[in-house]
mmCIF file of C-alpha atoms and ligand atoms in Angstrom:
data_model
loop_
_atom_site.group_PDB
_atom_site.id
_atom_site.type_symbol
_atom_site.label_atom_id
_atom_site.label_comp_id
_atom_site.label_asym_id
_atom_site.label_seq_id
_atom_site.Cartn_x
_atom_site.Cartn_y
_atom_site.Cartn_z
ATOM 1 C CA MET A 3 1.867 -1.855 -24.918
ATOM 2 C CA ALA A 4 0.840 -4.210 -27.613
ATOM 3 C CA ARG A 5 -2.432 -6.084 -26.774
ATOM 4 C CA ARG A 6 -1.540 -9.726 -26.142
ATOM 5 C CA SER A 7 -3.751 -12.557 -27.738
ATOM 6 C CA PRO A 8 -6.043 -14.158 -25.209
ATOM 7 C CA ARG A 9 -4.363 -17.212 -23.487
ATOM 8 C CA ARG A 10 -5.789 -20.078 -21.646
ATOM 9 C CA ASP A 11 -4.480 -21.118 -18.207
ATOM 10 C CA THR A 12 -3.413 -24.425 -19.064
ATOM 11 C CA GLY A 13 -0.283 -25.169 -17.260
ATOM 12 C CA ARG A 14 2.617 -23.907 -15.266
ATOM 13 C CA ASP A 15 5.185 -24.234 -18.270
ATOM 14 C CA LEU A 16 3.199 -21.359 -19.934
ATOM 15 C CA LEU A 17 3.731 -19.007 -16.919
ATOM 16 C CA PRO A 18 5.753 -15.888 -17.496
ATOM 17 C CA LYS A 19 9.126 -16.024 -15.688
ATOM 18 C CA ALA A 20 8.922 -14.382 -12.224
ATOM 19 C CA ALA A 21 12.236 -12.627 -13.043
ATOM 20 C CA VAL A 22 10.652 -10.525 -15.770
ATOM 21 C CA ALA A 23 7.420 -9.729 -14.062
ATOM 22 C CA ARG A 24 7.303 -6.031 -12.911
ATOM 23 C CA THR A 25 4.206 -6.287 -10.507
ATOM 24 C CA ALA A 26 2.898 -9.379 -8.558
ATOM 25 C CA THR A 27 -0.306 -9.137 -10.702
ATOM 26 C CA VAL A 28 1.570 -10.384 -13.696
ATOM 27 C CA VAL A 29 3.657 -13.216 -11.938
ATOM 28 C CA THR A 30 1.166 -16.022 -12.946
ATOM 29 C CA LEU A 31 -1.527 -16.362 -15.262
ATOM 30 C CA ASP A 32 -3.920 -16.937 -12.327
ATOM 31 C CA ALA A 33 -2.982 -13.575 -10.742
ATOM 32 C CA GLU A 34 -3.550 -11.834 -14.140
ATOM 33 C CA ALA A 35 -7.021 -13.393 -14.567
ATOM 34 C CA ALA A 36 -7.826 -12.500 -10.973
ATOM 35 C CA ALA A 37 -6.657 -8.874 -11.783
ATOM 36 C CA LEU A 38 -8.900 -8.577 -14.769
ATOM 37 C CA ARG A 39 -11.887 -9.880 -12.814
ATOM 38 C CA GLU A 40 -11.155 -7.427 -9.942
ATOM 39 C CA LEU A 41 -10.832 -4.579 -12.265
ATOM 40 C CA ARG A 42 -14.153 -5.467 -13.900
ATOM 41 C CA LEU A 43 -15.875 -5.637 -10.558
ATOM 42 C CA ALA A 44 -14.526 -2.427 -9.296
ATOM 43 C CA LEU A 45 -15.268 -0.407 -12.429
ATOM 44 C CA TRP A 46 -18.892 -1.604 -12.328
ATOM 45 C CA ARG A 47 -19.245 -0.615 -8.519
ATOM 46 C CA SER A 48 -20.780 2.541 -7.481
ATOM 47 C CA PRO A 49 -18.851 4.715 -7.486
ATOM 48 C CA ARG A 50 -16.682 3.302 -10.207
ATOM 49 C CA GLN A 51 -13.292 2.475 -8.628
ATOM 50 C CA ILE A 52 -9.888 1.045 -9.518
ATOM 51 C CA PRO A 53 -8.090 -0.328 -6.490
ATOM 52 C CA SER A 54 -5.103 1.669 -5.351
ATOM 53 C CA LYS A 55 -2.760 -1.224 -5.616
ATOM 54 C CA TYR A 56 -2.629 -0.508 -9.437
ATOM 55 C CA PHE A 57 -0.756 2.712 -8.927
ATOM 56 C CA TYR A 58 2.428 0.726 -8.340
ATOM 57 C CA ASP A 59 4.020 -0.267 -11.651
ATOM 58 C CA ASP A 60 7.592 0.696 -12.013
ATOM 59 C CA ARG A 61 6.701 4.331 -12.985
ATOM 60 C CA GLY A 62 4.062 4.686 -10.138
ATOM 61 C CA SER A 63 6.551 3.454 -7.593
ATOM 62 C CA ALA A 64 9.236 5.901 -8.787
ATOM 63 C CA LEU A 65 6.448 8.799 -8.675
ATOM 64 C CA PHE A 66 5.475 7.664 -5.236
ATOM 65 C CA GLU A 67 9.117 8.047 -4.040
ATOM 66 C CA GLU A 68 9.113 11.437 -5.846
ATOM 67 C CA ILE A 69 5.883 12.419 -3.757
ATOM 68 C CA THR A 70 7.599 11.430 -0.481
ATOM 69 C CA ARG A 71 10.157 14.089 -1.279
ATOM 70 C CA LEU A 72 7.712 16.996 -1.930
ATOM 71 C CA PRO A 73 7.527 19.726 0.641
ATOM 72 C CA GLU A 74 3.828 19.499 0.763
ATOM 73 C CA TYR A 75 3.722 15.674 1.300
ATOM 74 C CA PHE A 76 4.387 15.620 5.073
ATOM 75 C CA PRO A 77 3.624 12.076 6.085
ATOM 76 C CA THR A 78 6.826 10.392 5.047
ATOM 77 C CA ARG A 79 9.182 12.679 6.703
ATOM 78 C CA THR A 80 6.989 12.977 9.843
ATOM 79 C CA GLU A 81 6.961 9.197 10.291
ATOM 80 C CA HIS A 82 10.596 9.057 9.378
ATOM 81 C CA ALA A 83 11.667 11.459 12.128
ATOM 82 C CA LEU A 84 9.497 9.568 14.700
ATOM 83 C CA ILE A 85 10.815 6.217 13.827
ATOM 84 C CA GLY A 86 14.372 7.593 13.773
ATOM 85 C CA GLU A 87 13.943 9.031 17.325
ATOM 86 C CA ARG A 88 12.230 5.938 18.902
ATOM 87 C CA ALA A 89 13.950 3.076 16.923
ATOM 88 C CA ALA A 90 15.883 1.753 19.832
ATOM 89 C CA GLU A 91 12.590 1.684 22.177
ATOM 90 C CA ILE A 92 10.768 -0.041 19.262
ATOM 91 C CA VAL A 93 13.386 -2.689 18.937
ATOM 92 C CA ALA A 94 13.653 -3.266 22.574
ATOM 93 C CA THR A 95 9.857 -3.868 22.788
ATOM 94 C CA ALA A 96 10.037 -6.163 19.888
ATOM 95 C CA GLY A 97 12.693 -8.495 21.495
ATOM 96 C CA GLY A 98 15.979 -6.615 21.258
ATOM 97 C CA ALA A 99 18.777 -8.986 20.292
ATOM 98 C CA SER A 100 16.429 -12.063 19.943
ATOM 99 C CA LEU A 101 14.599 -10.164 17.149
ATOM 100 C CA THR A 102 15.424 -12.619 14.167
ATOM 101 C CA ASP A 103 13.342 -11.000 11.317
ATOM 102 C CA ILE A 104 11.659 -7.944 10.351
ATOM 103 C CA VAL A 105 8.779 -8.458 7.869
ATOM 104 C CA GLU A 106 7.398 -5.434 5.957
ATOM 105 C CA LEU A 107 4.266 -5.155 4.186
ATOM 106 C CA GLY A 108 4.094 -2.701 1.173
ATOM 107 C CA SER A 109 7.698 -1.856 1.784
ATOM 108 C CA GLY A 110 8.165 0.580 -0.939
ATOM 109 C CA ALA A 111 11.794 1.979 -0.924
ATOM 110 C CA ALA A 112 11.924 0.926 2.822
ATOM 111 C CA SER A 113 13.605 4.247 3.480
ATOM 112 C CA LYS A 114 12.356 4.234 7.125
ATOM 113 C CA THR A 115 13.150 0.669 7.887
ATOM 114 C CA VAL A 116 16.872 1.340 7.659
ATOM 115 C CA ALA A 117 16.755 3.012 11.146
ATOM 116 C CA LEU A 118 15.031 0.071 12.767
ATOM 117 C CA LEU A 119 17.536 -2.338 11.244
ATOM 118 C CA ALA A 120 20.418 -0.308 12.554
ATOM 119 C CA ALA A 121 18.778 -0.094 16.143
ATOM 120 C CA ALA A 122 18.298 -4.045 15.931
ATOM 121 C CA ARG A 123 22.069 -4.391 15.104
ATOM 122 C CA ALA A 124 23.007 -1.854 17.862
ATOM 123 C CA ALA A 125 20.958 -4.063 20.284
ATOM 124 C CA GLY A 126 23.175 -7.056 19.311
ATOM 125 C CA GLY A 127 21.043 -8.715 16.721
ATOM 126 C CA GLN A 128 21.341 -9.238 12.948
ATOM 127 C CA PRO A 129 17.723 -9.803 11.842
ATOM 128 C CA ARG A 130 16.973 -10.733 8.275
ATOM 129 C CA TYR A 131 14.722 -8.098 6.570
ATOM 130 C CA VAL A 132 11.696 -9.645 4.590
ATOM 131 C CA ALA A 133 10.203 -6.988 2.239
ATOM 132 C CA VAL A 134 6.815 -7.882 0.728
ATOM 133 C CA ASP A 135 5.657 -5.622 -2.130
ATOM 134 C CA ILE A 136 3.509 -5.744 -5.273
ATOM 135 C CA SER A 137 6.137 -3.773 -7.160
ATOM 136 C CA ALA A 138 9.311 -5.319 -8.469
ATOM 137 C CA HIS A 139 10.657 -1.631 -8.803
ATOM 138 C CA ALA A 140 10.134 -1.034 -5.147
ATOM 139 C CA LEU A 141 11.883 -4.254 -4.107
ATOM 140 C CA ALA A 142 14.923 -3.417 -6.223
ATOM 141 C CA ARG A 143 15.094 0.048 -4.705
ATOM 142 C CA THR A 144 15.088 -1.562 -1.155
ATOM 143 C CA GLN A 145 17.953 -3.607 -2.253
ATOM 144 C CA GLU A 146 19.755 -0.502 -3.268
ATOM 145 C CA ILE A 147 19.101 1.440 -0.177
ATOM 146 C CA LEU A 148 20.079 -1.518 2.150
ATOM 147 C CA GLY A 149 23.356 -2.314 0.542
ATOM 148 C CA PRO A 150 24.679 -5.893 0.465
ATOM 149 C CA GLU A 151 25.418 -6.413 4.355
ATOM 150 C CA VAL A 152 21.725 -6.662 5.548
ATOM 151 C CA PRO A 153 20.332 -10.192 5.014
ATOM 152 C CA PHE A 154 17.429 -9.466 2.633
ATOM 153 C CA GLU A 155 14.537 -11.425 1.246
ATOM 154 C CA PRO A 156 12.290 -9.790 -1.267
ATOM 155 C CA VAL A 157 8.850 -11.177 -1.784
ATOM 156 C CA LEU A 158 6.929 -10.106 -4.861
ATOM 157 C CA ALA A 159 3.309 -10.607 -3.938
ATOM 158 C CA ASP A 160 0.026 -8.979 -3.289
ATOM 159 C CA TYR A 161 -0.532 -9.049 0.362
ATOM 160 C CA THR A 162 -4.282 -9.260 -0.001
ATOM 161 C CA ASN A 163 -3.914 -12.689 -1.200
ATOM 162 C CA GLY A 164 -2.446 -15.753 0.562
ATOM 163 C CA LEU A 165 1.216 -14.928 1.491
ATOM 164 C CA THR A 166 4.151 -17.419 1.413
ATOM 165 C CA LEU A 167 6.924 -15.970 3.606
ATOM 166 C CA PRO A 168 10.323 -17.687 4.500
ATOM 167 C CA ALA A 169 10.066 -19.742 7.671
ATOM 168 C CA LYS A 170 11.008 -18.201 11.029
ATOM 169 C CA PRO A 171 12.911 -20.198 13.511
ATOM 170 C CA LYS A 172 10.659 -21.485 16.264
ATOM 171 C CA GLY A 173 10.633 -19.393 19.250
ATOM 172 C CA SER A 174 12.483 -16.471 17.747
ATOM 173 C CA ARG A 175 10.967 -13.001 17.402
ATOM 174 C CA ARG A 176 9.457 -11.618 14.326
ATOM 175 C CA LEU A 177 8.383 -7.861 13.997
ATOM 176 C CA VAL A 178 5.727 -6.966 11.266
ATOM 177 C CA LEU A 179 5.892 -3.593 9.883
ATOM 178 C CA PHE A 180 2.992 -1.883 7.987
ATOM 179 C CA LEU A 181 4.111 1.762 7.588
ATOM 180 C CA GLY A 182 3.554 4.944 5.682
ATOM 181 C CA GLY A 183 -0.056 5.164 6.524
ATOM 182 C CA THR A 184 -0.988 2.566 3.845
ATOM 183 C CA ILE A 185 -3.463 1.070 6.305
ATOM 184 C CA GLY A 186 -5.534 4.226 5.629
ATOM 185 C CA ASN A 187 -5.851 3.063 1.907
ATOM 186 C CA ASP A 188 -8.264 0.368 3.114
ATOM 187 C CA ASP A 189 -11.721 0.705 4.637
ATOM 188 C CA ASP A 190 -12.192 -0.881 8.294
ATOM 189 C CA GLU A 191 -13.279 -4.237 7.033
ATOM 190 C CA GLU A 192 -10.376 -4.667 4.581
ATOM 191 C CA ALA A 193 -7.816 -3.343 7.168
ATOM 192 C CA THR A 194 -8.909 -5.642 9.762
ATOM 193 C CA ARG A 195 -8.939 -8.636 7.515
ATOM 194 C CA LEU A 196 -5.333 -7.715 6.420
ATOM 195 C CA LEU A 197 -3.927 -7.137 9.938
ATOM 196 C CA SER A 198 -5.735 -10.418 11.084
ATOM 197 C CA ARG A 199 -4.120 -12.379 8.204
ATOM 198 C CA ALA A 200 -0.641 -10.944 9.045
ATOM 199 C CA ARG A 201 -0.979 -12.949 12.336
ATOM 200 C CA GLU A 202 -0.805 -16.272 10.155
ATOM 201 C CA HIS A 203 2.852 -15.384 9.907
ATOM 202 C CA VAL A 204 3.788 -14.871 13.521
ATOM 203 C CA GLU A 205 3.781 -16.657 16.856
ATOM 204 C CA ARG A 206 2.039 -15.418 19.996
ATOM 205 C CA GLY A 207 3.947 -12.481 21.406
ATOM 206 C CA ASP A 208 5.427 -11.279 18.150
ATOM 207 C CA LEU A 209 4.900 -7.638 17.502
ATOM 208 C CA LEU A 210 3.258 -5.422 14.790
ATOM 209 C CA LEU A 211 4.341 -1.869 14.246
ATOM 210 C CA LEU A 212 1.588 0.131 12.410
ATOM 211 C CA GLY A 213 1.885 3.671 10.958
ATOM 212 C CA ALA A 214 -1.141 5.727 10.642
ATOM 213 C CA ASN A 215 -1.882 9.306 9.417
ATOM 214 C CA LEU A 216 -3.755 11.158 12.092
ATOM 215 C CA VAL A 217 -6.497 13.893 11.890
ATOM 216 C CA THR A 218 -5.024 17.317 11.358
ATOM 217 C CA ASP A 219 -5.510 20.614 9.486
ATOM 218 C CA PRO A 220 -7.617 19.731 6.386
ATOM 219 C CA ALA A 221 -5.793 22.493 4.353
ATOM 220 C CA ALA A 222 -2.384 20.838 5.009
ATOM 221 C CA ILE A 223 -3.840 17.497 4.037
ATOM 222 C CA HIS A 224 -5.421 18.837 0.868
ATOM 223 C CA LEU A 225 -2.230 20.395 -0.274
ATOM 224 C CA ALA A 226 -0.197 17.124 0.303
ATOM 225 C CA TYR A 227 -2.354 15.545 -2.428
ATOM 226 C CA ASN A 228 -2.677 18.511 -4.594
ATOM 227 C CA ASP A 229 1.038 19.599 -5.059
ATOM 228 C CA PRO A 230 1.565 22.452 -7.386
ATOM 229 C CA ARG A 231 4.117 20.464 -9.499
ATOM 230 C CA GLY A 232 1.389 17.966 -10.162
ATOM 231 C CA VAL A 233 3.495 14.991 -9.157
ATOM 232 C CA THR A 234 0.398 13.485 -7.401
ATOM 233 C CA ALA A 235 -1.738 14.263 -10.438
ATOM 234 C CA GLU A 236 0.732 12.275 -12.655
ATOM 235 C CA PHE A 237 0.867 9.507 -9.995
ATOM 236 C CA ASN A 238 -2.944 9.294 -10.232
ATOM 237 C CA ARG A 239 -3.158 9.234 -13.906
ATOM 238 C CA ASN A 240 -0.290 6.754 -14.257
ATOM 239 C CA LEU A 241 -2.636 4.228 -12.772
ATOM 240 C CA LEU A 242 -4.490 4.063 -16.041
ATOM 241 C CA ARG A 243 -1.303 3.498 -17.972
ATOM 242 C CA ASN A 244 -0.650 0.576 -15.676
ATOM 243 C CA VAL A 245 -4.132 -0.826 -16.276
ATOM 244 C CA ASN A 246 -3.854 -0.321 -20.044
ATOM 245 C CA ALA A 247 -0.541 -2.303 -20.022
ATOM 246 C CA LEU A 248 -2.024 -5.009 -17.899
ATOM 247 C CA ALA A 249 -5.385 -5.374 -19.653
ATOM 248 C CA GLY A 250 -4.681 -3.972 -23.221
ATOM 249 C CA SER A 251 -7.361 -1.384 -22.499
ATOM 250 C CA ALA A 252 -7.554 2.199 -24.013
ATOM 251 C CA PHE A 253 -7.779 4.711 -21.287
ATOM 252 C CA ASP A 254 -6.295 8.026 -22.219
ATOM 253 C CA PRO A 255 -4.791 9.159 -18.915
ATOM 254 C CA GLU A 256 -4.170 12.693 -20.141
ATOM 255 C CA ALA A 257 -7.817 13.166 -20.904
ATOM 256 C CA PHE A 258 -8.813 12.796 -17.136
ATOM 257 C CA ASP A 259 -8.627 15.372 -14.495
ATOM 258 C CA HIS A 260 -6.900 14.777 -11.084
ATOM 259 C CA TYR A 261 -9.369 15.491 -8.247
ATOM 260 C CA ALA A 262 -8.360 15.010 -4.717
ATOM 261 C CA PRO A 263 -10.607 16.585 -2.005
ATOM 262 C CA TYR A 264 -10.258 16.059 1.650
ATOM 263 C CA VAL A 265 -13.771 14.914 2.845
ATOM 264 C CA VAL A 266 -13.982 16.197 6.423
ATOM 265 C CA ASP A 267 -16.827 14.087 7.730
ATOM 266 C CA GLU A 268 -15.277 10.936 6.334
ATOM 267 C CA ARG A 269 -11.850 12.061 7.505
ATOM 268 C CA ARG A 270 -10.249 10.926 4.338
ATOM 269 C CA ILE A 271 -8.637 12.145 1.143
ATOM 270 C CA GLU A 272 -10.313 10.779 -1.918
ATOM 271 C CA MET A 273 -8.438 10.502 -5.142
ATOM 272 C CA TRP A 274 -10.561 10.546 -8.238
ATOM 273 C CA LEU A 275 -9.974 10.626 -12.076
ATOM 274 C CA ILE A 276 -12.707 12.732 -13.644
ATOM 275 C CA PRO A 277 -13.615 12.664 -17.416
ATOM 276 C CA PRO A 278 -14.280 16.343 -18.295
ATOM 277 C CA ARG A 279 -16.457 15.071 -21.260
ATOM 278 C CA PRO A 280 -18.431 11.795 -22.034
ATOM 279 C CA MET A 281 -16.143 8.934 -23.069
ATOM 280 C CA THR A 282 -16.349 5.266 -24.191
ATOM 281 C CA ILE A 283 -13.260 3.186 -23.387
ATOM 282 C CA ASP A 284 -12.279 -0.136 -24.939
ATOM 283 C CA LEU A 285 -11.623 -2.226 -21.859
ATOM 284 C CA GLY A 286 -9.305 -4.927 -23.690
ATOM 285 C CA ARG A 287 -9.203 -8.075 -21.736
ATOM 286 C CA ILE A 288 -11.334 -6.746 -18.814
ATOM 287 C CA GLY A 289 -14.066 -7.071 -21.444
ATOM 288 C CA GLY A 290 -16.594 -4.915 -23.257
ATOM 289 C CA SER A 291 -16.311 -0.978 -23.077
ATOM 290 C CA LEU A 292 -16.758 1.516 -20.375
ATOM 291 C CA ARG A 293 -19.173 4.485 -20.894
ATOM 292 C CA LEU A 294 -18.329 7.439 -18.718
ATOM 293 C CA ARG A 295 -20.805 10.420 -18.520
ATOM 294 C CA LYS A 296 -19.146 13.881 -18.214
ATOM 295 C CA GLY A 297 -18.037 14.222 -14.481
ATOM 296 C CA GLU A 298 -18.649 10.645 -13.652
ATOM 297 C CA GLY A 299 -15.298 9.983 -11.939
ATOM 298 C CA ILE A 300 -13.333 6.765 -11.033
ATOM 299 C CA ARG A 301 -12.162 6.580 -7.415
ATOM 300 C CA THR A 302 -8.613 5.574 -7.251
ATOM 301 C CA GLU A 303 -7.832 5.906 -3.567
ATOM 302 C CA ILE A 304 -9.011 6.813 -0.055
ATOM 303 C CA SER A 305 -6.340 7.882 2.189
ATOM 304 C CA ARG A 306 -7.806 7.912 5.849
ATOM 305 C CA ARG A 307 -6.883 10.043 8.869
ATOM 306 C CA PHE A 308 -7.220 8.334 12.244
ATOM 307 C CA LEU A 309 -7.743 9.270 15.727
ATOM 308 C CA ARG A 310 -5.451 7.427 18.195
ATOM 309 C CA ASP A 311 -8.321 5.329 19.615
ATOM 310 C CA ASP A 312 -9.367 4.338 16.037
ATOM 311 C CA VAL A 313 -6.012 2.852 15.396
ATOM 312 C CA LEU A 314 -5.718 1.028 18.796
ATOM 313 C CA ARG A 315 -9.314 -0.356 18.358
ATOM 314 C CA LEU A 316 -8.383 -1.514 14.793
ATOM 315 C CA ILE A 317 -5.270 -3.477 15.811
ATOM 316 C CA ASP A 318 -7.063 -4.900 18.853
ATOM 317 C CA ALA A 319 -9.941 -6.048 16.647
ATOM 318 C CA ALA A 320 -7.307 -7.823 14.389
ATOM 319 C CA GLY A 321 -5.890 -9.741 17.289
ATOM 320 C CA TRP A 322 -2.972 -7.512 18.266
ATOM 321 C CA THR A 323 -3.095 -6.306 21.762
ATOM 322 C CA PRO A 324 -2.094 -2.622 22.050
ATOM 323 C CA GLU A 325 1.333 -2.285 23.762
ATOM 324 C CA LYS A 326 2.582 1.174 23.031
ATOM 325 C CA TRP A 327 1.531 4.353 21.183
ATOM 326 C CA LEU A 328 4.205 6.819 19.785
ATOM 327 C CA GLU A 329 3.154 9.984 18.345
ATOM 328 C CA SER A 330 4.989 12.816 16.360
ATOM 329 C CA PRO A 331 5.230 16.118 18.274
ATOM 330 C CA ASP A 332 2.860 17.845 15.870
ATOM 331 C CA GLY A 333 0.351 15.104 16.252
ATOM 332 C CA ARG A 334 0.174 14.304 12.499
ATOM 333 C CA PHE A 335 1.517 10.796 12.636
ATOM 334 C CA GLY A 336 1.095 7.940 15.005
ATOM 335 C CA LEU A 337 2.775 4.439 15.441
ATOM 336 C CA ALA A 338 1.016 1.690 17.263
ATOM 337 C CA LEU A 339 2.794 -1.424 18.572
ATOM 338 C CA GLY A 340 0.704 -4.465 19.058
ATOM 339 C CA LYS A 341 1.394 -7.860 20.422
ATOM 340 C CA SER A 342 -0.109 -10.988 18.686
ATOM 341 C CA ARG A 343 -2.657 -12.812 20.852
ATOM 342 C CA SER A 344 -3.235 -16.437 20.207
ATOM 343 C CA ALA A 345 -6.996 -16.111 19.598
ATOM 344 C CA LEU A 346 -9.079 -13.609 17.725
ATOM 345 C CA ARG A 347 -11.276 -11.426 19.495
ATOM 346 C CA GLY A 348 -13.760 -8.766 18.507
ATOM 347 C CA LEU A 349 -14.049 -9.730 14.823
HETATM 348 N N1 SAH B 4 5.860 1.693 3.323
HETATM 349 C C1 SAH B 4 6.481 2.619 2.286
HETATM 350 C C2 SAH B 4 5.717 2.585 0.940
HETATM 351 C C3 SAH B 4 4.327 3.083 1.001
HETATM 352 S S1 SAH B 4 3.517 3.156 -0.724
HETATM 353 C C4 SAH B 4 6.470 3.888 2.943
HETATM 354 O O1 SAH B 4 5.976 4.163 3.943
HETATM 355 O O2 SAH B 4 7.100 4.773 2.273
HETATM 356 C C5 SAH B 4 2.606 1.714 -0.681
HETATM 357 C C6 SAH B 4 3.534 0.543 -0.978
HETATM 358 O O3 SAH B 4 2.676 -0.636 -0.811
HETATM 359 C C7 SAH B 4 3.907 0.598 -2.454
HETATM 360 O O4 SAH B 4 5.403 0.252 -2.408
HETATM 361 C C8 SAH B 4 3.114 -0.511 -3.183
HETATM 362 O O5 SAH B 4 3.772 -1.187 -4.215
HETATM 363 C C9 SAH B 4 2.675 -1.444 -2.005
HETATM 364 N N2 SAH B 4 1.458 -2.131 -2.173
HETATM 365 C C10 SAH B 4 0.202 -1.436 -2.367
HETATM 366 N N3 SAH B 4 -0.713 -2.489 -2.301
HETATM 367 C C11 SAH B 4 -0.091 -3.730 -2.261
HETATM 368 C C12 SAH B 4 -0.572 -5.152 -2.083
HETATM 369 N N4 SAH B 4 -1.879 -5.350 -2.299
HETATM 370 N N5 SAH B 4 0.265 -6.012 -1.920
HETATM 371 C C13 SAH B 4 1.762 -5.710 -1.780
HETATM 372 N N6 SAH B 4 2.165 -4.373 -1.992
HETATM 373 C C14 SAH B 4 1.310 -3.396 -2.125
HETATM 374 C C1 AVI B 5 0.775 4.729 0.139
HETATM 375 N N1 AVI B 5 -0.141 5.623 0.654
HETATM 376 C C2 AVI B 5 -0.134 5.761 2.183
HETATM 377 C C3 AVI B 5 -0.089 7.158 0.039
HETATM 378 C C4 AVI B 5 -1.213 8.026 0.786
HETATM 379 O O1 AVI B 5 -0.859 9.119 1.207
HETATM 380 O O2 AVI B 5 -2.273 7.473 1.023
HETATM 381 C C5 AVI B 5 -0.330 7.088 -1.396
HETATM 382 C C6 AVI B 5 -0.381 8.474 -2.072
HETATM 383 N N2 AVI B 5 -1.429 8.736 -2.675
HETATM 384 C C7 AVI B 5 -1.227 10.105 -3.084
HETATM 385 N N3 AVI B 5 -0.177 10.475 -2.535
HETATM 386 C C8 AVI B 5 0.386 9.497 -1.875
#
């Protein structure tokens, strides 16, 4: 993409139109400036990093959907089956017919949410579906998958920043979804902050449904992030394309190796991009250039595996009292339902 000339953040009339923005990082000039600052800080951290939310431009979202269909990538289909089997129970716990809206953070294509919406309708409700995602492509896919009959409100936003959501009628029930194991892409501090802030959008008694990858066979986890067709490797490298488009930087994605080990004692996959030789990269609007030594990787993602009690402790610390725990028969995926308390505890 052509490098844009530097602009000053002088007024709202200069903002690019939201309709043409492809990710929430380019919706406003403020957001773009914040993204450039965030990238700079992350690249100078030790180890060097690029936050995983930068995976999700149009191509990244499409590649993630492709990953979810790979035979090696078991989390999506495991969670899908679990939600499919327990949808009626989840909806009943979340208010049944009085459930007025389902808000999903990082909704992606929302393939699993369809079962919950159907169960809510079967229980006599007609909830609106509010999907929050940083990727315009993901929200468009959601609309396609849902069809026109579901009341749908897409929100193009970065959920780590302040979120504005459509108001909920007072006294009605709202269910917040955070599925796919995306919570495992954050460390404990970030995860607790995110889940606590989600409570700003609910009333006491509303529910959270959180999906988490559980500790299982390391070889199976390793294969899920090292598929032989190289789709995950492409997803990893594509992050550099997205950064180039956003920042006018000159990373050469093809020059980096995809490396994704399962680190047993940290209980997490780590995704890295490794330069096989020394490189100097012009960082465009991030500022300056980046010198990488041979093998000096950039970490692009952590993807954590949890034990049941880790998940329950996490939601409790974020102000959601654990109500129910659902687990796939193979023990690889868990869903925690938590009820919002009025006061925060344990933070
Ligand atoms: N929940 C879906 C998608 C998981 S992929 C599933 O289970 O299949 C993670 C999703 O979160 C992507 O669609 C990505 O665009 C979105 N995402 C990642 N970081 C985000 C952020 N900071 N704000 C909003 N959306 C984010
Ligand atoms: C979105 N997130 C839960 C996925 C994961 O498994 O951590 C992203 C992903 N990274 C590589 N493959 C899939």
